Coordinates of N, CA and C in Angstrom, one line a residue:
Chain A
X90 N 51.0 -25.7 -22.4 CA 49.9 -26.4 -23.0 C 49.3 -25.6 -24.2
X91 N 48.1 -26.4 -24.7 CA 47.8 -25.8 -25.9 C 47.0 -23.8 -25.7
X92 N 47.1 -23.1 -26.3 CA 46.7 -21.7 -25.8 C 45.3 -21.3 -27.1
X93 N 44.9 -20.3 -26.7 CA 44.3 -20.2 -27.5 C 44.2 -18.2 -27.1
X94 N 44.3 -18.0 -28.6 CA 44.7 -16.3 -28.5 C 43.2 -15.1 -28.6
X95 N 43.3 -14.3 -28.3 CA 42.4 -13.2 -28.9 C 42.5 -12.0 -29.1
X96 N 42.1 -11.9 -30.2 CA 42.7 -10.2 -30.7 C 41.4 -9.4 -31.2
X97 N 41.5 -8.1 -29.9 CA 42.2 -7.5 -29.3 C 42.1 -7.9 -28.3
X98 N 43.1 -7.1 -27.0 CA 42.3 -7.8 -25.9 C 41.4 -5.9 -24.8
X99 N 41.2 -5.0 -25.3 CA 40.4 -4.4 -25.6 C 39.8 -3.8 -26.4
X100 N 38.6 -3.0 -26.5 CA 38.2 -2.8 -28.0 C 37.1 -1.9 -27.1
X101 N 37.5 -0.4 -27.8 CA 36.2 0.7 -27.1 C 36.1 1.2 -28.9
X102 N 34.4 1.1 -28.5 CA 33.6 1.7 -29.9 C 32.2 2.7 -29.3
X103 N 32.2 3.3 -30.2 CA 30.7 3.6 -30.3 C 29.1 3.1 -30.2
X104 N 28.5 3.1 -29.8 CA 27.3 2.6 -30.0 C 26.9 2.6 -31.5
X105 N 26.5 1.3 -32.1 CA 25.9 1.6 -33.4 C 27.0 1.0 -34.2
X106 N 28.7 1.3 -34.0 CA 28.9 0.7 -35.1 C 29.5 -0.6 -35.1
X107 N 30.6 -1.2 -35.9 CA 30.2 -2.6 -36.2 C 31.8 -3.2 -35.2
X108 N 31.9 -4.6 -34.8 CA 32.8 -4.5 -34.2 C 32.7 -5.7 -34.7
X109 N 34.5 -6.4 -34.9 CA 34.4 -8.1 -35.0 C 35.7 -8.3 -33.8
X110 N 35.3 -9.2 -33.0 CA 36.7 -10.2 -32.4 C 37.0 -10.7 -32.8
X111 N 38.2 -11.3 -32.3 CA 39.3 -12.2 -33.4 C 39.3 -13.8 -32.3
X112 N 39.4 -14.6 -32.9 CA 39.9 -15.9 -31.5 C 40.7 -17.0 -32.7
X113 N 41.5 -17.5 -32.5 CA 42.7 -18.1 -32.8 C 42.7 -19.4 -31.7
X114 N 41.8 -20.3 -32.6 CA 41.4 -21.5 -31.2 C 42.7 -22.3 -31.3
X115 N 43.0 -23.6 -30.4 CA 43.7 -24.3 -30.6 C 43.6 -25.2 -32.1
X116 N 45.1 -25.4 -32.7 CA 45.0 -25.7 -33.8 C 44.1 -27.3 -34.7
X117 N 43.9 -28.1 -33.6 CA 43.7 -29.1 -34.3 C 41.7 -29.4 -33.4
X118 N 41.7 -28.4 -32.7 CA 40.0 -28.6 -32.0 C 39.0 -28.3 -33.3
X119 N 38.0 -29.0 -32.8 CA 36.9 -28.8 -34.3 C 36.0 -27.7 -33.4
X120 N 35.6 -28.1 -31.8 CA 34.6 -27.0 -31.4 C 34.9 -25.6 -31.3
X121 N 34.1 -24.9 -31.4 CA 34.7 -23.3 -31.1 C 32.9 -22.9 -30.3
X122 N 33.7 -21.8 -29.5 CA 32.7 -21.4 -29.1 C 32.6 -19.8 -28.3
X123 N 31.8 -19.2 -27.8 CA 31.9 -17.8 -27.6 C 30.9 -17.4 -26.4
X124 N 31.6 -17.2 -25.0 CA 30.8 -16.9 -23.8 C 30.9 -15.1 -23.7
X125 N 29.8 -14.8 -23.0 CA 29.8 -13.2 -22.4 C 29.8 -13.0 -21.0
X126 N 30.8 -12.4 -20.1 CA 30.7 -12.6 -19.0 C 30.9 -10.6 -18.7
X127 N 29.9 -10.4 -18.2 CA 29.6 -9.1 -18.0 C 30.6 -9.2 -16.3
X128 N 31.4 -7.5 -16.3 CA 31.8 -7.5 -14.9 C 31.3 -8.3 -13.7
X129 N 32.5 -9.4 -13.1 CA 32.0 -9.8 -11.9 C 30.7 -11.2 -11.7
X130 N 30.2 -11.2 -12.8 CA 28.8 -11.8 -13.5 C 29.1 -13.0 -13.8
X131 N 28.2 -13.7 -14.3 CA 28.0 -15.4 -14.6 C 28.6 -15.9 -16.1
X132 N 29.3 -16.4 -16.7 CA 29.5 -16.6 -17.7 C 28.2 -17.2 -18.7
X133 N 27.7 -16.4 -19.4 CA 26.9 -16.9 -20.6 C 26.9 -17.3 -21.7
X134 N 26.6 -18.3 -22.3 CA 26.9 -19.1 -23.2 C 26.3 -18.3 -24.2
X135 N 27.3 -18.1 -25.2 CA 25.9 -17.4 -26.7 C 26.2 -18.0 -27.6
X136 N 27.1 -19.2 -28.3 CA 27.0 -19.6 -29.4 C 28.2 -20.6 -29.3
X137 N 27.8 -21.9 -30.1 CA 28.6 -22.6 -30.5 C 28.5 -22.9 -31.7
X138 N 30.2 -23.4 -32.4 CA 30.1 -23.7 -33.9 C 31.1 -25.1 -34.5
X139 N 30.6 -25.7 -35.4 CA 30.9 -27.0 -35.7 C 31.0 -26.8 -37.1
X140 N 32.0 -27.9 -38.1 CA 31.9 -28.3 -39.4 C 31.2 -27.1 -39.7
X141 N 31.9 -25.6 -39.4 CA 31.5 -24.3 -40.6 C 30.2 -24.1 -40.6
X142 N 29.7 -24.6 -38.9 CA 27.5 -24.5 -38.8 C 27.7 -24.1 -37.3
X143 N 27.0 -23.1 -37.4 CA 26.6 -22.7 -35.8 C 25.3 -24.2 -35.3
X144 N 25.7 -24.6 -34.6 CA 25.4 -25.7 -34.0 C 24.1 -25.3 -32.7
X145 N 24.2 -23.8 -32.1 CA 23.9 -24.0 -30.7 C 23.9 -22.5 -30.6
X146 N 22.5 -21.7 -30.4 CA 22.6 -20.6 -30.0 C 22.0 -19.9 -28.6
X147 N 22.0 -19.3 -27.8 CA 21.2 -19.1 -26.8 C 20.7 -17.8 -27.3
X148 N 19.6 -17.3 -26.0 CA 18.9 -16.1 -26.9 C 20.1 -14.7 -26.4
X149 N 20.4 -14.7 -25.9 CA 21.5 -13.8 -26.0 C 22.2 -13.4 -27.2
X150 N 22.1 -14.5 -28.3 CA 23.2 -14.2 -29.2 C 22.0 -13.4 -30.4
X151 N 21.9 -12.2 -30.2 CA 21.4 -11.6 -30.7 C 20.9 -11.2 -32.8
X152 N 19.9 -11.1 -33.2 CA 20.2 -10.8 -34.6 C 21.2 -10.3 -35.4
X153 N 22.2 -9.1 -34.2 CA 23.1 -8.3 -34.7 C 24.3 -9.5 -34.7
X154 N 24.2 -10.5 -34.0 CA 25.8 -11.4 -33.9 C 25.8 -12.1 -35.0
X155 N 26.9 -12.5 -35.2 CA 27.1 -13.5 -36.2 C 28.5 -14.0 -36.0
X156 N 28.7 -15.2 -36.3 CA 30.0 -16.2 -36.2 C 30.6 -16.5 -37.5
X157 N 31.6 -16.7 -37.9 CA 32.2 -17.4 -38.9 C 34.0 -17.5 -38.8
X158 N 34.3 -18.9 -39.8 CA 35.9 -19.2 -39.3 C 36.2 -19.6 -40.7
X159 N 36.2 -18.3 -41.8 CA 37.0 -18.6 -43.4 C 38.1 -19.3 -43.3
X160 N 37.9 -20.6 -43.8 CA 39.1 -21.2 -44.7 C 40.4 -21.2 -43.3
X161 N 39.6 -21.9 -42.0 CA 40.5 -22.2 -41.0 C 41.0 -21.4 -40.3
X162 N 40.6 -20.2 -40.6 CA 41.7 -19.0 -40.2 C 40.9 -18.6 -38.5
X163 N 40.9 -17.2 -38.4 CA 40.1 -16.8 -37.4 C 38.4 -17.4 -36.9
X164 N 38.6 -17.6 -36.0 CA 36.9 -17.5 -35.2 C 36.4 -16.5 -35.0
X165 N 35.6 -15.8 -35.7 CA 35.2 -14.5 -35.4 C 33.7 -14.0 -35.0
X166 N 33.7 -13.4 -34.4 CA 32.5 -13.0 -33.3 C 32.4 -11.1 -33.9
X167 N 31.1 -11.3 -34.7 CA 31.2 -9.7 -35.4 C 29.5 -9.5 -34.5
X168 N 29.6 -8.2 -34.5 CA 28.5 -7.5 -34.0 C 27.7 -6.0 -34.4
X169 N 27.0 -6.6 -35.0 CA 26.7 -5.5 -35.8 C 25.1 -4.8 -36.3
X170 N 24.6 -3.9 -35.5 CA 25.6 -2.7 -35.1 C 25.4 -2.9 -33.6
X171 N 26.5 -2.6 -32.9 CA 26.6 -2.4 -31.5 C 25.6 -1.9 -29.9
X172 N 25.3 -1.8 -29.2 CA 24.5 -1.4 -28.1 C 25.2 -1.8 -27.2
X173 N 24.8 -0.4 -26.0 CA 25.7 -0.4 -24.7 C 25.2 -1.5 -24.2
X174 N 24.5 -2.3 -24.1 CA 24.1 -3.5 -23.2 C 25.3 -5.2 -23.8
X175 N 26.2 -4.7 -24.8 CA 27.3 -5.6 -25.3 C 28.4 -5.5 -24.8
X176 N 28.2 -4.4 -23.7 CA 29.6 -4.1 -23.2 C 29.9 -5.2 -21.7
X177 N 31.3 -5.8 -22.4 CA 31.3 -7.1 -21.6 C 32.6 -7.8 -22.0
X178 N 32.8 -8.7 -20.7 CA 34.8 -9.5 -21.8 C 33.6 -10.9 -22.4
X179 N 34.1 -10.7 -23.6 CA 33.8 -12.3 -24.2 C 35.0 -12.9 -24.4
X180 N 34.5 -14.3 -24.2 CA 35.5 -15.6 -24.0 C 35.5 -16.3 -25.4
X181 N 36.7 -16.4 -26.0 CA 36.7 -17.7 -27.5 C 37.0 -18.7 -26.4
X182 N 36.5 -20.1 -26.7 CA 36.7 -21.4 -26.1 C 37.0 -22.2 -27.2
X183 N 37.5 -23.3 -27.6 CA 37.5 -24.6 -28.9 C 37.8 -26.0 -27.7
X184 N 37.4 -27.0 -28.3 CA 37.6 -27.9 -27.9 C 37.7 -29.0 -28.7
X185 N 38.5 -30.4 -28.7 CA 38.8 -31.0 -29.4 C 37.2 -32.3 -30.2
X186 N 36.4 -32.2 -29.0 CA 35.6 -32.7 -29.3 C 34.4 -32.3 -28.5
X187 N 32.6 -32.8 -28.5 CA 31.8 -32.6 -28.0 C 31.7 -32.8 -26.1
X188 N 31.7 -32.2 -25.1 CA 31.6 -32.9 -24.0 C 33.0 -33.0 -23.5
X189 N 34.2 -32.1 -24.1 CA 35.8 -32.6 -24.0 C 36.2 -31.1 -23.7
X190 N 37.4 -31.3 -22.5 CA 37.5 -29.8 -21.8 C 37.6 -28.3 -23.1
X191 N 37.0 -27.2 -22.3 CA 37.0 -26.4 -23.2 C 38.6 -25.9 -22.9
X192 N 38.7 -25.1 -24.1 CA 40.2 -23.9 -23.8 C 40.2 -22.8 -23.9
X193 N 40.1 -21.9 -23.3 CA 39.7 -20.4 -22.8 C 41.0 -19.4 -23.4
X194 N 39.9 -18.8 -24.5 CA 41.3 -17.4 -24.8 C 41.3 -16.6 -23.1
X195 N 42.0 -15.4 -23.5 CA 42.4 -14.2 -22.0 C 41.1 -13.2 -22.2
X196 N 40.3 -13.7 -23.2 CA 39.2 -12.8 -23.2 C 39.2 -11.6 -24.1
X197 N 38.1 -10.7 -24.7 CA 38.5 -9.4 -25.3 C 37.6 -8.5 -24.4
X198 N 37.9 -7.6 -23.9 CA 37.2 -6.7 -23.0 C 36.3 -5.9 -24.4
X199 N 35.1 -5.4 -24.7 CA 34.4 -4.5 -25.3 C 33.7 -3.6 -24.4
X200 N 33.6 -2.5 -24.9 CA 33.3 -1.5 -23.8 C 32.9 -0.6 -25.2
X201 N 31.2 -0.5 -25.1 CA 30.6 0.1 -26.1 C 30.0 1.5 -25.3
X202 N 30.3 2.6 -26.0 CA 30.1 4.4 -25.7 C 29.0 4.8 -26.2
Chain B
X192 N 16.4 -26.2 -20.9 CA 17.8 -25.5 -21.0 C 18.2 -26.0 -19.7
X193 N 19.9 -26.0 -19.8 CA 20.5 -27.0 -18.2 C 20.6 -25.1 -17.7
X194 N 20.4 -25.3 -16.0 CA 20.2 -24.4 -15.0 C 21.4 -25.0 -14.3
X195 N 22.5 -24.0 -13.7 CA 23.7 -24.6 -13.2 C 23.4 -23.6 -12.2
X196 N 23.2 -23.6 -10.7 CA 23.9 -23.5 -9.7 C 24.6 -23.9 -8.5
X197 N 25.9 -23.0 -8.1 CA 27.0 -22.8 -7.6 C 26.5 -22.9 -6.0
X198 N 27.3 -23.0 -5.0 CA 27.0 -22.7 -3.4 C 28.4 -23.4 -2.8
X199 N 28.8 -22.5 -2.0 CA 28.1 -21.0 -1.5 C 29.2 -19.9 -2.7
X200 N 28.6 -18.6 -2.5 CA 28.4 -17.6 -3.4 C 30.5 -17.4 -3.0
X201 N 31.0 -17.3 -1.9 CA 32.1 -17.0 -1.6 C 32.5 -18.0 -0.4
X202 N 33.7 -18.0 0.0 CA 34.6 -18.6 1.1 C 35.8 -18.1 1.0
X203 N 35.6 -18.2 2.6 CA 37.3 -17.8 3.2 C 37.7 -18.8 3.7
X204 N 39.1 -18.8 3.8 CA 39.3 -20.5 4.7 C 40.8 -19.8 4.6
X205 N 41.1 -20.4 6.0 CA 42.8 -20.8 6.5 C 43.9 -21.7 5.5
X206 N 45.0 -21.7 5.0 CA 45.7 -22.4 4.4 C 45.5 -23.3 5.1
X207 N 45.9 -24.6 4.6 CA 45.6 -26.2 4.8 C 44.7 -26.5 4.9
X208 N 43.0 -25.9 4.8 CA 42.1 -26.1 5.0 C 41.6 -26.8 3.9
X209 N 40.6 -27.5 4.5 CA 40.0 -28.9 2.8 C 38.5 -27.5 2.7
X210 N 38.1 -27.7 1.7 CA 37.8 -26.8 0.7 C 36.4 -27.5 0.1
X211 N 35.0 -27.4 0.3 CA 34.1 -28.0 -0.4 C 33.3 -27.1 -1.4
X212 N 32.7 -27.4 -2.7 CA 32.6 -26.2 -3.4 C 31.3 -27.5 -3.5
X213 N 29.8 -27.0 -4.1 CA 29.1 -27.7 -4.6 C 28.4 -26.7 -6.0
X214 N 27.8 -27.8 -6.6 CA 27.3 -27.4 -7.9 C 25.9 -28.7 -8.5
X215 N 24.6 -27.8 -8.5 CA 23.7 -28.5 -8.7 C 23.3 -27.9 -10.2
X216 N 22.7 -29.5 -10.9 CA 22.0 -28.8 -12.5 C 20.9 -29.7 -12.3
X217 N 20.0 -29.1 -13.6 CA 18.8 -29.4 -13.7 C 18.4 -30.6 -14.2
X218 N 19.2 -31.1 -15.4 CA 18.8 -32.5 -16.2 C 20.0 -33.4 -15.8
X219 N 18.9 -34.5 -15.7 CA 19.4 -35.9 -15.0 C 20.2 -36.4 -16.5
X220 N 19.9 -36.4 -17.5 CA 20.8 -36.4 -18.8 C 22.2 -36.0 -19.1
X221 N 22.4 -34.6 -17.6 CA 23.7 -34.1 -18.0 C 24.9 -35.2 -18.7
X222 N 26.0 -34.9 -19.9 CA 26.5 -35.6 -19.9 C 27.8 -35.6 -19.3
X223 N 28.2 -34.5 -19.5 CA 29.9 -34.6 -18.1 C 29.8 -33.2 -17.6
X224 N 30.9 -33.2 -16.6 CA 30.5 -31.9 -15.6 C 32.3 -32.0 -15.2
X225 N 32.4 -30.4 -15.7 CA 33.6 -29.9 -15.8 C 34.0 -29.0 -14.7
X226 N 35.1 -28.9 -13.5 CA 35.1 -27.6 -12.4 C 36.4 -26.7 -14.0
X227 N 36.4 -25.7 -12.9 CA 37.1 -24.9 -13.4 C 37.6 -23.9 -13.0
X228 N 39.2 -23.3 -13.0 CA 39.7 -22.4 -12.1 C 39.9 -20.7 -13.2
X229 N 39.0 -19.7 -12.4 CA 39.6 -18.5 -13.2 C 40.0 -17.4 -12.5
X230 N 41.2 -17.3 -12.7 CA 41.8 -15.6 -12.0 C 41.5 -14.5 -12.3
X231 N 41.5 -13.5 -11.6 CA 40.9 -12.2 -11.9 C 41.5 -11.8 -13.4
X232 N 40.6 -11.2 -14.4 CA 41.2 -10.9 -15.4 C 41.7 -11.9 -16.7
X233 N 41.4 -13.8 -16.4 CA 42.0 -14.5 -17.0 C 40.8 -15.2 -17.8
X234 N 41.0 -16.0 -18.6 CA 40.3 -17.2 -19.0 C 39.9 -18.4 -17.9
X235 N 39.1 -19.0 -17.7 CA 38.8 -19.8 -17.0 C 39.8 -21.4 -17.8
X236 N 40.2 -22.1 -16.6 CA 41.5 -23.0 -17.0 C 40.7 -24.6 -16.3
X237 N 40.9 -25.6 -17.1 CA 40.0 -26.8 -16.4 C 40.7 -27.4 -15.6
X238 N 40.1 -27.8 -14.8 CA 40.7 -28.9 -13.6 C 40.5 -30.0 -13.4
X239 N 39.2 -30.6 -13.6 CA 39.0 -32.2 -13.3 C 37.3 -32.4 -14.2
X240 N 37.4 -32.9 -14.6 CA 35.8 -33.6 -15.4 C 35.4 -35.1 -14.1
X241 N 33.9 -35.3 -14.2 CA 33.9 -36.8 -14.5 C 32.7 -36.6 -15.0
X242 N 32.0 -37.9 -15.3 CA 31.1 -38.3 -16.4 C 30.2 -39.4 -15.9
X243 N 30.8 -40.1 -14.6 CA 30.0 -41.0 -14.2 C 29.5 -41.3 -12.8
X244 N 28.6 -41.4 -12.7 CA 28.6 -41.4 -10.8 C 29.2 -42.0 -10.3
X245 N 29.7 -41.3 -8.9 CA 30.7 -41.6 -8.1 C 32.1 -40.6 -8.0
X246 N 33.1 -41.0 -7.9 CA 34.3 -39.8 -7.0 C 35.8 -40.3 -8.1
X247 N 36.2 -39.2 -8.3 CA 37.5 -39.1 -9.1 C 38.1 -38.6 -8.5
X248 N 39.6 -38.9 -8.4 CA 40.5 -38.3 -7.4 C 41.8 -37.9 -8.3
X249 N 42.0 -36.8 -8.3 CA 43.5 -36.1 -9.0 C 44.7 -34.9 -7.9
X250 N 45.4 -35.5 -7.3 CA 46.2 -34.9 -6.5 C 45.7 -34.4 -5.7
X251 N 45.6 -33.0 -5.6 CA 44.4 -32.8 -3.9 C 43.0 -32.4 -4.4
X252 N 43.0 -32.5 -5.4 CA 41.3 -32.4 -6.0 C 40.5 -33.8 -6.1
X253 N 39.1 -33.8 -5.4 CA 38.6 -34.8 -5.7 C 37.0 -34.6 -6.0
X254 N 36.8 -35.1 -7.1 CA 34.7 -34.4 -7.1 C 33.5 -35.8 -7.4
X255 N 32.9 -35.3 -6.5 CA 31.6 -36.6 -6.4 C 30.8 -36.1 -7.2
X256 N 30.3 -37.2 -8.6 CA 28.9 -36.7 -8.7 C 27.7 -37.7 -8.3
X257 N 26.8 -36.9 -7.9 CA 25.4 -37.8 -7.3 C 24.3 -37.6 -8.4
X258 N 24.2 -38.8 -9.7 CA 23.3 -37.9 -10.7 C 21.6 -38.0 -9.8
X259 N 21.3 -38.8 -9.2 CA 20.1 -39.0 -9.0 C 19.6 -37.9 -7.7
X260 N 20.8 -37.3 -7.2 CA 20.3 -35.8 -6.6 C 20.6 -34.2 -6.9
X261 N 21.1 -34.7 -8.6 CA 21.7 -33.9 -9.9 C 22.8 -33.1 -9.1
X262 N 23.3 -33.6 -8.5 CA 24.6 -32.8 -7.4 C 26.0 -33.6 -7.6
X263 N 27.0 -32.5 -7.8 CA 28.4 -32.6 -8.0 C 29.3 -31.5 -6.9
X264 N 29.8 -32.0 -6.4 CA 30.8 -31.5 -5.5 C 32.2 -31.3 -5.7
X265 N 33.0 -30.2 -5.6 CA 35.1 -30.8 -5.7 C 34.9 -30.2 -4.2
X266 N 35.8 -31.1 -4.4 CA 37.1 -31.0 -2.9 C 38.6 -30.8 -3.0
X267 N 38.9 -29.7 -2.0 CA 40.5 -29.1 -2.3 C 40.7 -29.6 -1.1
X268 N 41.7 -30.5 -0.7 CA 42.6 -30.5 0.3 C 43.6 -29.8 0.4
X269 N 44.3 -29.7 1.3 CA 45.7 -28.9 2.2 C 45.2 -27.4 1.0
X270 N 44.4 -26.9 0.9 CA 44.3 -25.9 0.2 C 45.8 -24.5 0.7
X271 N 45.8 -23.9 -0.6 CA 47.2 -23.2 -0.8 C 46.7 -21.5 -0.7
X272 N 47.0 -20.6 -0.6 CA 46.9 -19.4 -1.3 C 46.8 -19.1 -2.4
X273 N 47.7 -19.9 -3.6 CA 47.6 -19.7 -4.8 C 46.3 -20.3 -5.4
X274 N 45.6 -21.2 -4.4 CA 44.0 -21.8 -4.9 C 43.0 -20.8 -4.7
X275 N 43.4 -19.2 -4.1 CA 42.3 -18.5 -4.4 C 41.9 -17.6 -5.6
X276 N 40.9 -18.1 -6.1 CA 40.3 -18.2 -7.3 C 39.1 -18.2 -7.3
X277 N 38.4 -17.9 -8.5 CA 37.1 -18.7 -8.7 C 37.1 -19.9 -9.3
X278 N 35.7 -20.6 -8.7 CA 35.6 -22.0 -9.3 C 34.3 -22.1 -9.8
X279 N 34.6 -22.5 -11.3 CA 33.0 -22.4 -12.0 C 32.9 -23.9 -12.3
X280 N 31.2 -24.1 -12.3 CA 30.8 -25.4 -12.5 C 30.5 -25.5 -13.9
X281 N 30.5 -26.6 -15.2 CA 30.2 -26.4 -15.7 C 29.5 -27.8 -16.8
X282 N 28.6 -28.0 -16.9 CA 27.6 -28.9 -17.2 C 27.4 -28.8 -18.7
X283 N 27.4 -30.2 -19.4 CA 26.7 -30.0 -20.6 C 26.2 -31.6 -20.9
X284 N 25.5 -31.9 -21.9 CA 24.6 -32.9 -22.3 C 25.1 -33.4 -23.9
X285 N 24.4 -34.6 -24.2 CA 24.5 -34.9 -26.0 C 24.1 -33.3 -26.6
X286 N 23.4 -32.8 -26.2 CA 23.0 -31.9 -27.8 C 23.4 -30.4 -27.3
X287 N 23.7 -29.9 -25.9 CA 23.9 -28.8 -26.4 C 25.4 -28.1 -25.4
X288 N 26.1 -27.5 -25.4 CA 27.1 -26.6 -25.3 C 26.8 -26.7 -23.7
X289 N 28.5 -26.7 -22.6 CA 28.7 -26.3 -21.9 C 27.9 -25.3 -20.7
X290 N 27.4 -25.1 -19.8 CA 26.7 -23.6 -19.2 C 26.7 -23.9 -18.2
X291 N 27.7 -22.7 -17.8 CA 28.2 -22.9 -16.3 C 27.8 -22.1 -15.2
X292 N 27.8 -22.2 -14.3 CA 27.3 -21.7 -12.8 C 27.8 -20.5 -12.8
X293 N 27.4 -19.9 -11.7 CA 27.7 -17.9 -11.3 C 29.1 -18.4 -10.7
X294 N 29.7 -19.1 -9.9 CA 30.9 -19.3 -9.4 C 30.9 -19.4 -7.9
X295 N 31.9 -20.0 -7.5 CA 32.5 -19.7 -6.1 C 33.7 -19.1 -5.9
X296 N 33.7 -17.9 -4.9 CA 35.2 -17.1 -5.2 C 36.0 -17.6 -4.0
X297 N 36.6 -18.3 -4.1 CA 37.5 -18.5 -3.1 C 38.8 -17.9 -2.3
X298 N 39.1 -17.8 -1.1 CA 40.2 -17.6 -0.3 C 40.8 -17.7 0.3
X299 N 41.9 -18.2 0.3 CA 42.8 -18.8 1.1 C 43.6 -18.1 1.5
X300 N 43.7 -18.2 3.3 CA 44.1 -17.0 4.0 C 45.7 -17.7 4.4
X301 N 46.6 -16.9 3.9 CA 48.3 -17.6 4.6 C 47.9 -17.5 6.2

């Protein structure tokens, strides 16, 4: 079935400096989206994005985050600058439409020092 | 904001055992309500939607929703070993994004 990738699938940094994930949604989905699921923990919603517009933020998704998907390519989840309280696997999702099953990358583990 | 909780927190059960997971949200507006299967370490993988009250049935999955007691249920019959997992609920409306429950970790004992 359709997959959806993320690169890396760990990532250890520093506190403070800047980090971007990678997510590689399915090819023809318009939604994209980006959960934080801390060890063992609840999946949180922090941001959804549409027609090249963040659509939907919760407060989680902090000043330092930002989203963007140039010219089709990557979905990317940058953070910047970092805090040990980001340390967590985030999830890329995309979906074909509003309300329509999501599709789950394998996650990027971050683990901020 | 939709409030998604899961019950019960965990289960163990015997192989062939039928399987009830419930999941309650906040707004009567929800627009569809997605279960969902994820393995240790994986992405979470969909399993069955519905959108309207009442019961959908897909191979040994089946899930009720009851909007007017904002309650949705799945059900696993002849449940397997390989169904031990978690199972997250997950709810969303016209205007905003998916948000899903803490989970249920399930076990199925050979």
């Amino acid at each position: 079935g359709p997959k959806v990738l993320q690169i890396p699938s760990h990532q250890i940094i520093d506190m403070g400096q800047m980090v971007t994930l990678n997510c590689d949604p399915v090819s023809n989905h318009l939604y994209f989206y980006w959960y934080k699921q801390i060890l063992g923990q609840q999946m949180e919603f922090l941001v959804n994005f549409y027609n090249g517009k963040v659509m939907e933020k919760s407060k989680l998704f902090k000043d330092q985050f930002s989203v963007e998907r140039p010219d089709g390519s990557y979905f990317t989840l940058k953070i910047q600058p970092t805090a040990l309280e980001d340390s967590a696997v985030y999830f890329c999702a995309s979906s074909p439409g509003h309300s329509y099953e999501q599709y789950f990358g394998p996650g990027t583990r971050l683990t901020v020092l | 904001q939709e409030k998604v909780q899961q019950s019960p927190e965990s289960l163990i059960v015997p192989e062939g055992a039928m399987v009830s997971l419930n999941c309650s949200f906040s707004d009567s507006a929800s627009q569809s309500i997605w279960w969902y299967q994820q393995h240790p370490g994986k992405g979470p993988k969909a399993l069955i939607s519905i959108f309207s009250n009442g019961n959908k049935k897909e191979g040994r999955l089946t899930v009720y929703l009851n909007r007017a007691s904002l309650h949705v249920s799945l059900h696993i019959k002849d449940s397997q070993p390989s169904d031990s997992a978690v199972y997250l609920c997950a709810v969303s409306d016209n205007n905003n994004a998916p948000r899903f429950g803490a989970g249920t970790k399930l076990s199925v004992k050979p």
